[in-house]
Coordinates of C-alpha atoms and ligand atoms in Angstrom, one line a residue:
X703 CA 0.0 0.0 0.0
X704 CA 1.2 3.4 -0.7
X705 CA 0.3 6.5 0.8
X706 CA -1.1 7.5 -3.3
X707 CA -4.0 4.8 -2.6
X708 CA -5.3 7.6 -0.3
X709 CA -6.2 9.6 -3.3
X710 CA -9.2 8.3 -4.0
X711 CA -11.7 11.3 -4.4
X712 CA -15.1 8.8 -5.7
X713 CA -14.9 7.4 -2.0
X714 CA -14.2 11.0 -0.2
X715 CA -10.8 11.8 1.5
X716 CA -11.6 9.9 5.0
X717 CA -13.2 7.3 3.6
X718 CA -9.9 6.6 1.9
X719 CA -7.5 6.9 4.6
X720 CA -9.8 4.3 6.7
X721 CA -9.6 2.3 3.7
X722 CA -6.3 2.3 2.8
X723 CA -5.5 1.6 7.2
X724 CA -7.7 -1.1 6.6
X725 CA -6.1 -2.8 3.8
X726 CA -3.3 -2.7 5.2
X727 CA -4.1 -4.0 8.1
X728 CA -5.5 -7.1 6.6
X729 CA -3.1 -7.8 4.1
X730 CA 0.3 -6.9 6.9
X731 CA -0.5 -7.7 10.6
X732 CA -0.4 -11.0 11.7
X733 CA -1.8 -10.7 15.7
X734 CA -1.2 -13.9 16.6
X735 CA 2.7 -13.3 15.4
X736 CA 2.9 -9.9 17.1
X737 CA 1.7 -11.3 20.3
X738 CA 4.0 -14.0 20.8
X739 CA 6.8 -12.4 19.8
X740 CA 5.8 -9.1 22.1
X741 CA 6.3 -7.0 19.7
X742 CA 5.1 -5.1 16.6
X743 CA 7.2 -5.3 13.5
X744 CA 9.8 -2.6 12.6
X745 CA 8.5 -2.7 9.1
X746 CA 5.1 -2.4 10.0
X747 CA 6.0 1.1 11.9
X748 CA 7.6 2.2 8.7
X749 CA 4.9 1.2 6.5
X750 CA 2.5 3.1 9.1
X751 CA 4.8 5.8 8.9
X752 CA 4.7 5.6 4.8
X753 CA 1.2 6.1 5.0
X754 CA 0.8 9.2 6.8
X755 CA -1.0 7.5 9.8
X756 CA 1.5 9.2 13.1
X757 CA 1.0 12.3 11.0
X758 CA -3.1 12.4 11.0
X759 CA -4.0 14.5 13.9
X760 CA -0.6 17.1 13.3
X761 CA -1.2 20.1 11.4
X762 CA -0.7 20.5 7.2
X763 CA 2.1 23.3 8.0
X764 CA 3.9 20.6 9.9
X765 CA 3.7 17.8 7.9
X766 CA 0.9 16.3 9.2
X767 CA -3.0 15.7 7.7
X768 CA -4.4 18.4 10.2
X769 CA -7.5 15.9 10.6
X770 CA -9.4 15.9 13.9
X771 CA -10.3 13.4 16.5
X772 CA -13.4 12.1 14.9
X773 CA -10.9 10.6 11.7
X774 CA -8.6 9.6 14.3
X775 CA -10.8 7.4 16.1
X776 CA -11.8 5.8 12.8
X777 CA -8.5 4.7 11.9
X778 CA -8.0 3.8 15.3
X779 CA -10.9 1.7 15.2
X780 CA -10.1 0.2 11.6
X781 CA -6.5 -1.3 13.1
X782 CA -8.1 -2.3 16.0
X783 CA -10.1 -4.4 13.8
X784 CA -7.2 -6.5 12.9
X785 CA -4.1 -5.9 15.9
X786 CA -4.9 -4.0 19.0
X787 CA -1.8 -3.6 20.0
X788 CA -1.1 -1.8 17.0
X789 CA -4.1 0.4 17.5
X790 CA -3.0 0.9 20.8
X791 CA 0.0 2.4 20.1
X792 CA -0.7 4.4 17.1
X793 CA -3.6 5.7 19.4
X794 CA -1.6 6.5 22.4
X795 CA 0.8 8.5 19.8
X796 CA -2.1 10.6 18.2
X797 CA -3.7 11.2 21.7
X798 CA -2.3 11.2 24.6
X799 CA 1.4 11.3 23.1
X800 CA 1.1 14.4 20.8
X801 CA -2.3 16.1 21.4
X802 CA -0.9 18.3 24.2
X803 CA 1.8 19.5 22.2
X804 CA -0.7 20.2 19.2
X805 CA -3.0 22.4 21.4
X806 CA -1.1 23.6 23.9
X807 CA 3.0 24.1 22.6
X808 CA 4.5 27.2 21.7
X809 CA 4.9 27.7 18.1
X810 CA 8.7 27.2 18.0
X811 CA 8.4 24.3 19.9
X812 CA 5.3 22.5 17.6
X813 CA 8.1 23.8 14.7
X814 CA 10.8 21.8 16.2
X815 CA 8.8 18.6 17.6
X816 CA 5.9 17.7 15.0
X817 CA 7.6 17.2 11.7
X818 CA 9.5 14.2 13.6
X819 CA 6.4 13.0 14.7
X820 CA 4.3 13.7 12.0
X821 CA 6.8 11.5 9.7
X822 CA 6.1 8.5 12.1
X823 CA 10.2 9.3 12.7
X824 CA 9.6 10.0 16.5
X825 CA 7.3 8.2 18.6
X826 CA 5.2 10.1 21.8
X827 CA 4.2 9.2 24.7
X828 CA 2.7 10.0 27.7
X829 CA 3.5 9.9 31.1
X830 CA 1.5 10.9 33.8
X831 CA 0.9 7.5 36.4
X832 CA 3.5 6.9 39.0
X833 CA 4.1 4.4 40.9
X834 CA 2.8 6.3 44.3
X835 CA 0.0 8.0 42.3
X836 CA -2.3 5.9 39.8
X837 CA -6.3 7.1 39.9
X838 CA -5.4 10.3 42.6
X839 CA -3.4 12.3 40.7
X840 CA -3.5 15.0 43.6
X841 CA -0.1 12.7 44.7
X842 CA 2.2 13.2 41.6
X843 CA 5.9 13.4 42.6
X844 CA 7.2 14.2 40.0
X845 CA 8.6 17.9 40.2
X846 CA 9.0 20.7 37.6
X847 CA 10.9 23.5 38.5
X848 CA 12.8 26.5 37.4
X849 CA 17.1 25.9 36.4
X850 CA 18.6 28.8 35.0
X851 CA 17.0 29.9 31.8
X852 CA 15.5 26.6 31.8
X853 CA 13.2 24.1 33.4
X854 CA 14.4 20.8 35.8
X855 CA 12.3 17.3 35.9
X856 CA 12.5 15.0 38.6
X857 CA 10.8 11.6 39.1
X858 CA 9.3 8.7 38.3
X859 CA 6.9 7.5 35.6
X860 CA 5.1 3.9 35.9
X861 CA 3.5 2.3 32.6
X862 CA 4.0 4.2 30.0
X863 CA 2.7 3.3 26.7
X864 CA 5.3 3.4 23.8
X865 CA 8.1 3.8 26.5
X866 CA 10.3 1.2 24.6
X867 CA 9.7 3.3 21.7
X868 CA 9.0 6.9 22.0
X869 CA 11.5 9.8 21.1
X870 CA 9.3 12.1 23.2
X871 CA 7.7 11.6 26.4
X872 CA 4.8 14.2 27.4
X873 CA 5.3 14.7 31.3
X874 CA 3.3 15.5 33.1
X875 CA 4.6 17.4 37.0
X876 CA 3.7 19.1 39.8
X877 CA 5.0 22.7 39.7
X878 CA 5.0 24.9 43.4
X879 CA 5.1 28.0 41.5
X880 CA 8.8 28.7 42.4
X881 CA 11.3 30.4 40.4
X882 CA 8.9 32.4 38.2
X883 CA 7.2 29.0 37.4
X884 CA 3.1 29.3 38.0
X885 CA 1.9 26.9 40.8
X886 CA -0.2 23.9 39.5
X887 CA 0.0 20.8 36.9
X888 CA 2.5 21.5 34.7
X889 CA 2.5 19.5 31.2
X890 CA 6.0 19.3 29.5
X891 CA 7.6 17.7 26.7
X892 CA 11.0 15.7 27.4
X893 CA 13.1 13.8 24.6
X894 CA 13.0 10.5 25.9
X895 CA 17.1 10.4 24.3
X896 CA 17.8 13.5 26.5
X897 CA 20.6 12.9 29.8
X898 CA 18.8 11.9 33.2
X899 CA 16.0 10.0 31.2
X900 CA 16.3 6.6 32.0
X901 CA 13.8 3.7 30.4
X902 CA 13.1 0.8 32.7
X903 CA 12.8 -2.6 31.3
X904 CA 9.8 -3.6 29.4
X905 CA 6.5 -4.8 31.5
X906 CA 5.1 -8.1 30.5
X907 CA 1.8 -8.2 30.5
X908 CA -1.9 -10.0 30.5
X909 CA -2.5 -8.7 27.1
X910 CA -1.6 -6.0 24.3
X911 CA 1.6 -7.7 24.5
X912 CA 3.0 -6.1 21.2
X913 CA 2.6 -2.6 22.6
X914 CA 5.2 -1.4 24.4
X915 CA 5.1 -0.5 28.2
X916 CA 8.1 0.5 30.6
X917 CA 8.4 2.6 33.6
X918 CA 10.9 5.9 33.3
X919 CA 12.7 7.7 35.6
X920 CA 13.7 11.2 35.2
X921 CA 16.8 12.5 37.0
X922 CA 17.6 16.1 37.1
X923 CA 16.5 16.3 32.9
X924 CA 16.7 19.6 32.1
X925 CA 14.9 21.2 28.9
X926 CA 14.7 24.6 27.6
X927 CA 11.5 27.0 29.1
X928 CA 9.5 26.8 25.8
X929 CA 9.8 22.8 26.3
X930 CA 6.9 23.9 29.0
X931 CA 3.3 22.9 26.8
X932 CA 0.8 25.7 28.3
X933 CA 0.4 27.0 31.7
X934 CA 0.4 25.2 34.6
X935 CA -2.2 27.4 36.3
X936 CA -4.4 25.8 34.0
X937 CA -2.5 22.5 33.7
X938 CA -5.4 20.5 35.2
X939 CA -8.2 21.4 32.4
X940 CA -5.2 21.3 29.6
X941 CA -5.1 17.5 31.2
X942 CA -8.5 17.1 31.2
X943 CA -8.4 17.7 27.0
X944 CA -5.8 15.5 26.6
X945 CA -7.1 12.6 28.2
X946 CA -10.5 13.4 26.3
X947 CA -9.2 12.8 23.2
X948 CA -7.1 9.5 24.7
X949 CA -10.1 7.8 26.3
X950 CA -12.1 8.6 22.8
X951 CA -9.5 7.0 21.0
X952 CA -9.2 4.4 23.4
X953 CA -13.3 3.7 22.9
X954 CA -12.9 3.4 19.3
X955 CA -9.8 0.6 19.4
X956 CA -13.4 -1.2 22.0
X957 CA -15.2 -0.9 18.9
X958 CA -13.0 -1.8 16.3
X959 CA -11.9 -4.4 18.7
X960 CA -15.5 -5.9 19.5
X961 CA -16.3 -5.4 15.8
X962 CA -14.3 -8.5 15.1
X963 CA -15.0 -10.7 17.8
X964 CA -18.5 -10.0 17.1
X965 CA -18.0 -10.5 12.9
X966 CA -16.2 -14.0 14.2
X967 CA -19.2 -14.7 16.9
X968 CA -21.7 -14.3 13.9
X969 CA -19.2 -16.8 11.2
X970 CA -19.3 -19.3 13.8
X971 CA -22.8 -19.5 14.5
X972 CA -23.7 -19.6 11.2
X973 CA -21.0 -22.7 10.5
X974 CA -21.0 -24.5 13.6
X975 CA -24.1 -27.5 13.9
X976 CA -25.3 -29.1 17.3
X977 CA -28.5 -30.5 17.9
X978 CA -28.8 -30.6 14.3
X979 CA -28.6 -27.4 13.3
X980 CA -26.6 -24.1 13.0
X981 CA -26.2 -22.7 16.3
X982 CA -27.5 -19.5 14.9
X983 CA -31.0 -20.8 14.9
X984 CA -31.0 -21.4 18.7
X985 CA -33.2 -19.0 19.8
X986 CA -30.8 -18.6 22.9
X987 CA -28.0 -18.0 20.6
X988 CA -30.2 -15.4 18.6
X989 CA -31.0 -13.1 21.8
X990 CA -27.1 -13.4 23.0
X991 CA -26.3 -12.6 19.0
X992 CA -28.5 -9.5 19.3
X993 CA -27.9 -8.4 22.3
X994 CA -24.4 -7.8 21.6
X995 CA -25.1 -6.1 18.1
X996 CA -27.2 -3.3 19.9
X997 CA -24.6 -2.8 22.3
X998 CA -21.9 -2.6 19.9
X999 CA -24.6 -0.3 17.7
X1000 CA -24.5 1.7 20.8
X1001 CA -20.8 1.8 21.2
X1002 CA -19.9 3.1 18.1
X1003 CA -22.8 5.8 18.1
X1004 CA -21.1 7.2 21.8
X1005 CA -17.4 6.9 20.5
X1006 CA -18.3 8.9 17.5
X1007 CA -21.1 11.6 19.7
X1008 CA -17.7 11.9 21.6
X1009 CA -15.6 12.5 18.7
X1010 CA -17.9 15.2 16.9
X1011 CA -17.8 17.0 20.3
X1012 CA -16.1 20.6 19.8
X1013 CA -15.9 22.4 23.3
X1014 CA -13.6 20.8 25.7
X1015 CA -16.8 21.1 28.6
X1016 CA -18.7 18.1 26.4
X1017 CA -15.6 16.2 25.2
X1018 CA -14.7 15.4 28.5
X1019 CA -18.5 14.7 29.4
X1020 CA -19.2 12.1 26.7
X1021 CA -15.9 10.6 26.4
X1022 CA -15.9 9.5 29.8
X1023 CA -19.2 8.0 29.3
X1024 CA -17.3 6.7 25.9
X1025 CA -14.6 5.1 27.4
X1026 CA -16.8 3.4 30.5
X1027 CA -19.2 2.0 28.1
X1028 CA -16.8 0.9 25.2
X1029 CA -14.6 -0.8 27.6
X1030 CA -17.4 -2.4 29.6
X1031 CA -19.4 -3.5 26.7
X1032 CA -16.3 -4.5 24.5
X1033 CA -15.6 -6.9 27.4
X1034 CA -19.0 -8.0 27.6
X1035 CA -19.0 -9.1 24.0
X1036 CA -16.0 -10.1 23.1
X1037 CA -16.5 -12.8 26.1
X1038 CA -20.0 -13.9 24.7
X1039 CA -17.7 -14.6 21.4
X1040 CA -15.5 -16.8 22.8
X1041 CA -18.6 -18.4 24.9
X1042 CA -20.1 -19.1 21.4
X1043 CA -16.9 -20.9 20.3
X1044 CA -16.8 -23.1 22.6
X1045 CA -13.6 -25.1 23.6
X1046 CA -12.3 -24.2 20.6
X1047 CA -12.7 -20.5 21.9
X1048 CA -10.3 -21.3 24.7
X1049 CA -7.4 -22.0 22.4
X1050 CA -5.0 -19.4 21.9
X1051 CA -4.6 -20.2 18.7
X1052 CA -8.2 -19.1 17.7
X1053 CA -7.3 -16.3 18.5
X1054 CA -10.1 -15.0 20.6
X1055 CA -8.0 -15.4 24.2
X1056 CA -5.9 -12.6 22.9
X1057 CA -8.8 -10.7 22.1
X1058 CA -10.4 -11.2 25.7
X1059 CA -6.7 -10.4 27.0
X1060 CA -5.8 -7.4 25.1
X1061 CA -9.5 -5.7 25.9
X1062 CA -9.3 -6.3 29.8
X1063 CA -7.0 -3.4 30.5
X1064 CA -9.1 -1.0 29.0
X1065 CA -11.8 -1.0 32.0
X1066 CA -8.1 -0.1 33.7
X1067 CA -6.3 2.1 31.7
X1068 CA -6.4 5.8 31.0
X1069 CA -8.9 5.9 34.6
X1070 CA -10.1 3.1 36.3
X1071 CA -14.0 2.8 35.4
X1072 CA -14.8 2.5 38.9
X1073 CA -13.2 5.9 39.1
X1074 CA -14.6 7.6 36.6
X1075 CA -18.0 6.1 37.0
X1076 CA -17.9 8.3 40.1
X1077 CA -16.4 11.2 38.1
X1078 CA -19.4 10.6 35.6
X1079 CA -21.7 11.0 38.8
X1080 CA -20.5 14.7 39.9
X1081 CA -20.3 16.0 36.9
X1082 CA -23.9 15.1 36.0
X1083 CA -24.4 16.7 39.9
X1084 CA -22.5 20.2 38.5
X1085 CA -23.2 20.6 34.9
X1086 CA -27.1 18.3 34.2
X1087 CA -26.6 16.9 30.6
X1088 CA -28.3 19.1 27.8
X1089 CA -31.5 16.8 27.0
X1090 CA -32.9 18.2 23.9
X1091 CA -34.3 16.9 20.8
X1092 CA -34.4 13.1 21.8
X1093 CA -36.6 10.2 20.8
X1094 CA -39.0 9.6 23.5
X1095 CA -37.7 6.7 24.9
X1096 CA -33.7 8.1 25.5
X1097 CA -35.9 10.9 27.3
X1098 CA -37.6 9.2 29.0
X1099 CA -33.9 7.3 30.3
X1100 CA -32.5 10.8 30.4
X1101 CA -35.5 12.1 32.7
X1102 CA -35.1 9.3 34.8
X1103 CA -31.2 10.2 35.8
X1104 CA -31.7 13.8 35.9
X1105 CA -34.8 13.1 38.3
X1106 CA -32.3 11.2 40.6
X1107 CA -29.4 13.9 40.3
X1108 CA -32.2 16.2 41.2
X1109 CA -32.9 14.8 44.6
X1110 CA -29.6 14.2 45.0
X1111 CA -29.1 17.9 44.6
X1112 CA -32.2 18.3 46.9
X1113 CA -31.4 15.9 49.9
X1114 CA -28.0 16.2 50.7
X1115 CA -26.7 19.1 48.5
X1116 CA -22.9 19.3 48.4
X1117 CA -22.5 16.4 50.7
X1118 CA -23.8 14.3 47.5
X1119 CA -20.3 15.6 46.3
X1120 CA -18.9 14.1 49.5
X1121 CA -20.8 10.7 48.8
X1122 CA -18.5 8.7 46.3
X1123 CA -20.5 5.4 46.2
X1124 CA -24.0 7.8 45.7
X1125 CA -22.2 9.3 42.8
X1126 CA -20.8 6.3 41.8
X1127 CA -24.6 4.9 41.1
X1128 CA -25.6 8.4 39.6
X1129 CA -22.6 7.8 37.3
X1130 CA -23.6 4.3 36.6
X1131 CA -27.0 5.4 35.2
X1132 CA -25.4 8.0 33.3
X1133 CA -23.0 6.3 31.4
X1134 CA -26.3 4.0 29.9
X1135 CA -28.3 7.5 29.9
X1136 CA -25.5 8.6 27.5
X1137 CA -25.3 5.7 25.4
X1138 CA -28.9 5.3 25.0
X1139 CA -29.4 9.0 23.9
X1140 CA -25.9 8.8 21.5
X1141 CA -27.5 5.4 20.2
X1142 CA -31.2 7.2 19.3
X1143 CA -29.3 10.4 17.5
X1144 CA -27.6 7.8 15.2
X1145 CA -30.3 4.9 14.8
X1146 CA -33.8 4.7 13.3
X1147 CA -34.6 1.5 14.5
X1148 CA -37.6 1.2 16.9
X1149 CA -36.7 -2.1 18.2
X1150 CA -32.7 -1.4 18.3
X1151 CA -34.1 1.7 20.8
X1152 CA -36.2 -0.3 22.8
X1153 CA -33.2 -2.9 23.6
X1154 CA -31.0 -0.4 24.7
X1155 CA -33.4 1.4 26.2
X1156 CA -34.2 -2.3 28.3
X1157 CA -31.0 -2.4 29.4
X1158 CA -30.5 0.9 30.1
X1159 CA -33.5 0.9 32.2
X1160 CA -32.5 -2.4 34.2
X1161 CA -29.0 -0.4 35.0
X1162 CA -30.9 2.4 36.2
X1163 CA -32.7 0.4 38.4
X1164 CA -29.9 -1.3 40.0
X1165 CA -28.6 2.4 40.1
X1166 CA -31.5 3.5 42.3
X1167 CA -31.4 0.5 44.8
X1168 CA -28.1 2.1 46.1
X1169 CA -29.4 5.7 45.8
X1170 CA -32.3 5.3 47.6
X1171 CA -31.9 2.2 49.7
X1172 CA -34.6 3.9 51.8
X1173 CA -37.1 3.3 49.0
X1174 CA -36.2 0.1 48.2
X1175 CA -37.3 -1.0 52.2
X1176 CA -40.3 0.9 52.0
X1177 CA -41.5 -1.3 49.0
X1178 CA -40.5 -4.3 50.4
X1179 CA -42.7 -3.6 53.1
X1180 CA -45.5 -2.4 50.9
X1181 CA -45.3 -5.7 48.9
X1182 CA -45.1 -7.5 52.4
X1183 CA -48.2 -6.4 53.4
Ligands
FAD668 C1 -0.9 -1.6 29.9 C2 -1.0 -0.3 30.6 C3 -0.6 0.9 29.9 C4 -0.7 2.1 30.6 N1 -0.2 3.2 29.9 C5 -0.1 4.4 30.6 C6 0.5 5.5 29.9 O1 0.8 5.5 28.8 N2 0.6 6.7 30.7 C7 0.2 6.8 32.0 O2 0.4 7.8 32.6 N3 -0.4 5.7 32.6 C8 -0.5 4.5 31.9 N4 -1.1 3.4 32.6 C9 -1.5 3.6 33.9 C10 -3.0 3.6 34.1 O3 -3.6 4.8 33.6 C11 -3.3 3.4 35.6 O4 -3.1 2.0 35.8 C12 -4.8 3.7 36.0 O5 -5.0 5.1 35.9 C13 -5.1 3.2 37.4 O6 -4.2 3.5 38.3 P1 -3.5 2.4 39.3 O7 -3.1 1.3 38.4 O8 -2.5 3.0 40.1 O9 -4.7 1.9 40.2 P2 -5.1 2.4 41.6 O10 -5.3 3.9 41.6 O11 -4.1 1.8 42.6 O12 -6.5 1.7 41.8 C14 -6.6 0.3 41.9 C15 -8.1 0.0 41.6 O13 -8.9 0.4 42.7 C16 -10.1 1.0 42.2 N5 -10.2 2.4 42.7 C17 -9.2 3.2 43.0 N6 -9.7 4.4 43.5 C18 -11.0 4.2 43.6 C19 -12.1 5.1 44.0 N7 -11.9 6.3 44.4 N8 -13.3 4.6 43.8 C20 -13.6 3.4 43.3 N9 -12.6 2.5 42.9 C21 -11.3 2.9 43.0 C22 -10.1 0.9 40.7 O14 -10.8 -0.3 40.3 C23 -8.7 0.6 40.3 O15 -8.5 -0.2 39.2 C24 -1.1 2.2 31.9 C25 -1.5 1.0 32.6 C26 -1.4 -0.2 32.0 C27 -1.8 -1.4 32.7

């Protein structure tokens, strides 16, 4: 493939980039090869490279595509199709590796740094975690401050995606407003060849074992001021964008992910006999079978409500609700695929264990859900979702959560805040609300509504036994009566 099969104007421009990713894909990546051998390919980086793909997101005048998330996230999706741990690590490079730099570096920096990693020449990545601060970032170590003309990084970064690889490491520190420095969250950019960066051995891991992950220590690295991306007054909400954009990527490698397993889940089915015939006609079969098509219907319809989001308020909204339900779901699925094998399923050379493996860490990574379930929960408390517009049965889903936010609000106003299992059942029922409403915007389909909607509604419920335990006694001795 060459980066000239992108030309294709009778398809339209993105069409043909997703195209030409997916071709690829299928004709170059071998997943089972990749994951035994823990690695991706140095030929498959420089054919990715070739094609433009670590330049997508990086703009014209730099050497890059100057696309946007919502193109990113489908050629995310389209590799993750085929390889996740390629997906994962072109991902991580487009989002949380570069995005910072794209929005928030100075222009002679973005002149020095993105025409390396447009080219697919340099690698980013990210690194935030630590090993003392995983899901409460308040605890960061790692320090920024002010050295000569200059800035000074020390500490220590814990599983960092494209580690092994990366020419540039996004950092990100705590800065205590010393030396001329603003006081806050500082994001900086540090070459990951620079003196006092030192990568730590590769991790192995439960799955994505092609992607690269290793730990990083920064001793006394010193980088010029304008290596400093923003300001670190507002470092927190600059953070806030960047992870937006990873956890919407990371939701579309779900659905291009769960894509497959679902395309195999449906090939097997039709092929496999017992009882004398297809398991396909097995009316147990046919509800697990469409069950998992609605959800992944209503996957792909939040991943891309994310993506099409403009104002950083919303993006961080709905790709929270994005990554929870991608990841969640994706698991879900790609589990009732290998159910549907059966033992054959369990082999590893079916490849469907590496597909259960490589989706577990995204209920992990890039937030914990159980964390950001509660996140979901206070900011549904502070900013109510705009409900306008909607078929009338995502309203009536979207009534039903703003209803309990509302008393909420009402019964134990900011201690709600203070209540993180409340919020955390709040945030449960607002992940589905959002899904449900994404999935009515993009489908026409009365039934595919009311399925969702089921569900939704049945999540609700459980959501409501732990808000209002009260009620829940009150019925049980109404019904005991
Ligand atoms: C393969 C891989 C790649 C990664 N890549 C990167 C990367 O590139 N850059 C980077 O910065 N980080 C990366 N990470 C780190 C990842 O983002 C963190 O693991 C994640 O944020 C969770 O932090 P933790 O592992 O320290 O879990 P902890 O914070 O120790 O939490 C452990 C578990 O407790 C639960 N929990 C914690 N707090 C709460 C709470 N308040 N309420 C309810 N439940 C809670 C959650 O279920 C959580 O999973 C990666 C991790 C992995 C495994």
């Amino acid at each position: 493939v060459s980066a000239l099969e992108w030309a294709a104007p009778a398809e339209g421009v993105d069409e043909a980039i997703v195209s030409s990713v997916r071709r690829f894909a299928q004709r170059e990546l071998d997943p089972l090869e990749i994951d035994e051998a823990a690695q991706i390919p140095t030929r498959v980086l420089a054919h990715l490279s070739a094609l433009g793909v670590f330049g997508l997101t990086v703009p014209e005048q730099h050497g890059g595509l100057g696309e946007g998330l919502r193109l990113a996230t489908r050629v995310v999706a389209a590799l993750a199709e085929v390889d996740r741990s390629v997906a994962t690590t072109v991902g991580l490079h487009l989002g949380l590796g570069t995005r910072a730099l794209v929005r928030y570096g100075s222009a002679q920096l973005q002149a020095e740094l993105l025409p390396s990693l447009a080219s697919g020449e340099w690698l980013a990545a990210f690194g935030t975690t630590e090993p003392g601060a995983g899901s409460d970032l308040s605890k960061l170590k790692t320090k920024v401050t002010a050295d000569g003309d200059g800035l000074r990084l020390d500490g220590e970064k814990a599983y960092v995606t494209n580690g092994g690889l990366a020419r540039l490491l996004t950092v990100t520190a705590a800065s205590a407003g010393e030396g001329g420095l603003a006081k806050g969250m500082a994001m900086v950019a540090v070459p990951m060849l620079g003196r006092g960066v030192v990568r730590l051995s590769e991790e192995k891991k439960l799955g994505l074992r092609g992607s690269s992950t290793t730990g990083c220590l920064l001793d006394g690295v010193k980088v010029p001021q304008h290596w400093m991306l923003g300001d670190p007054s507002t470092g927190k909400a600059q953070l806030d964008h960047t992870l937006a954009w990873g956890r919407t990527l990371l939701a579309a490698g779900c659905v291009g992910a769960t894509t497959s397993a679902l395309g195999r889940a449906r090939d097997h089915a039709a092929m496999r006999r017992q009882f004398g015939r297809p398991l396909e006609e097995q009316p147990v079969i046919q509800g697990q079978l469409a069950s998992a098509t609605v959800l992944l219907g209503a996957m792909r319809a939040l991943m891309e409500t994310a993506a099409a989001q403009a104002d950083d308020a919303a993006l961080h909204r709905w790709s929270v609700s994005a990554k929870v339900f991608c990841s969640e779901q994706g698991w879900a699925v790609t589990d009732t695929a290998l159910q549907l094998h059966g033992a054959m399923g369990y082999l590893e050379n079916s490849g469907l264990p590496m597909m259960l493996r490589d989706m577990r860490v995204t209920r992990i990574f890039e937030g914990a859900n159980d964390v950001l379930i509660t996140h979901a929960g206070a900011l549904e408390l502070q900013h109510p979702a705009a409900r306008d517009d909607l078929p009338s049965m995502a309203q009536h889903v979207a009534d039903a959560v703003a209803r309990r936010g509302q008393r909420l609000r009402e019964e134990l106003g900011v201690r709600a805040f203070r209540r993180p299992e409340l919020l955390h059942w709040l945030g449960l029922a607002v992940v589905w609300r959002d899904a449900v409403v994404a999935g009515c915007r993009h489908f026409d389909s009365g039934a595919w509504q009311r399925t969702l909607c089921r569900e939704a509604c049945a999540a609700r419920r459980s959501a409501d036994r732990r808000l209002h335990p009260a009620d829940d006694q009150a019925q049980i001795l109404a019904r005991s009566r």
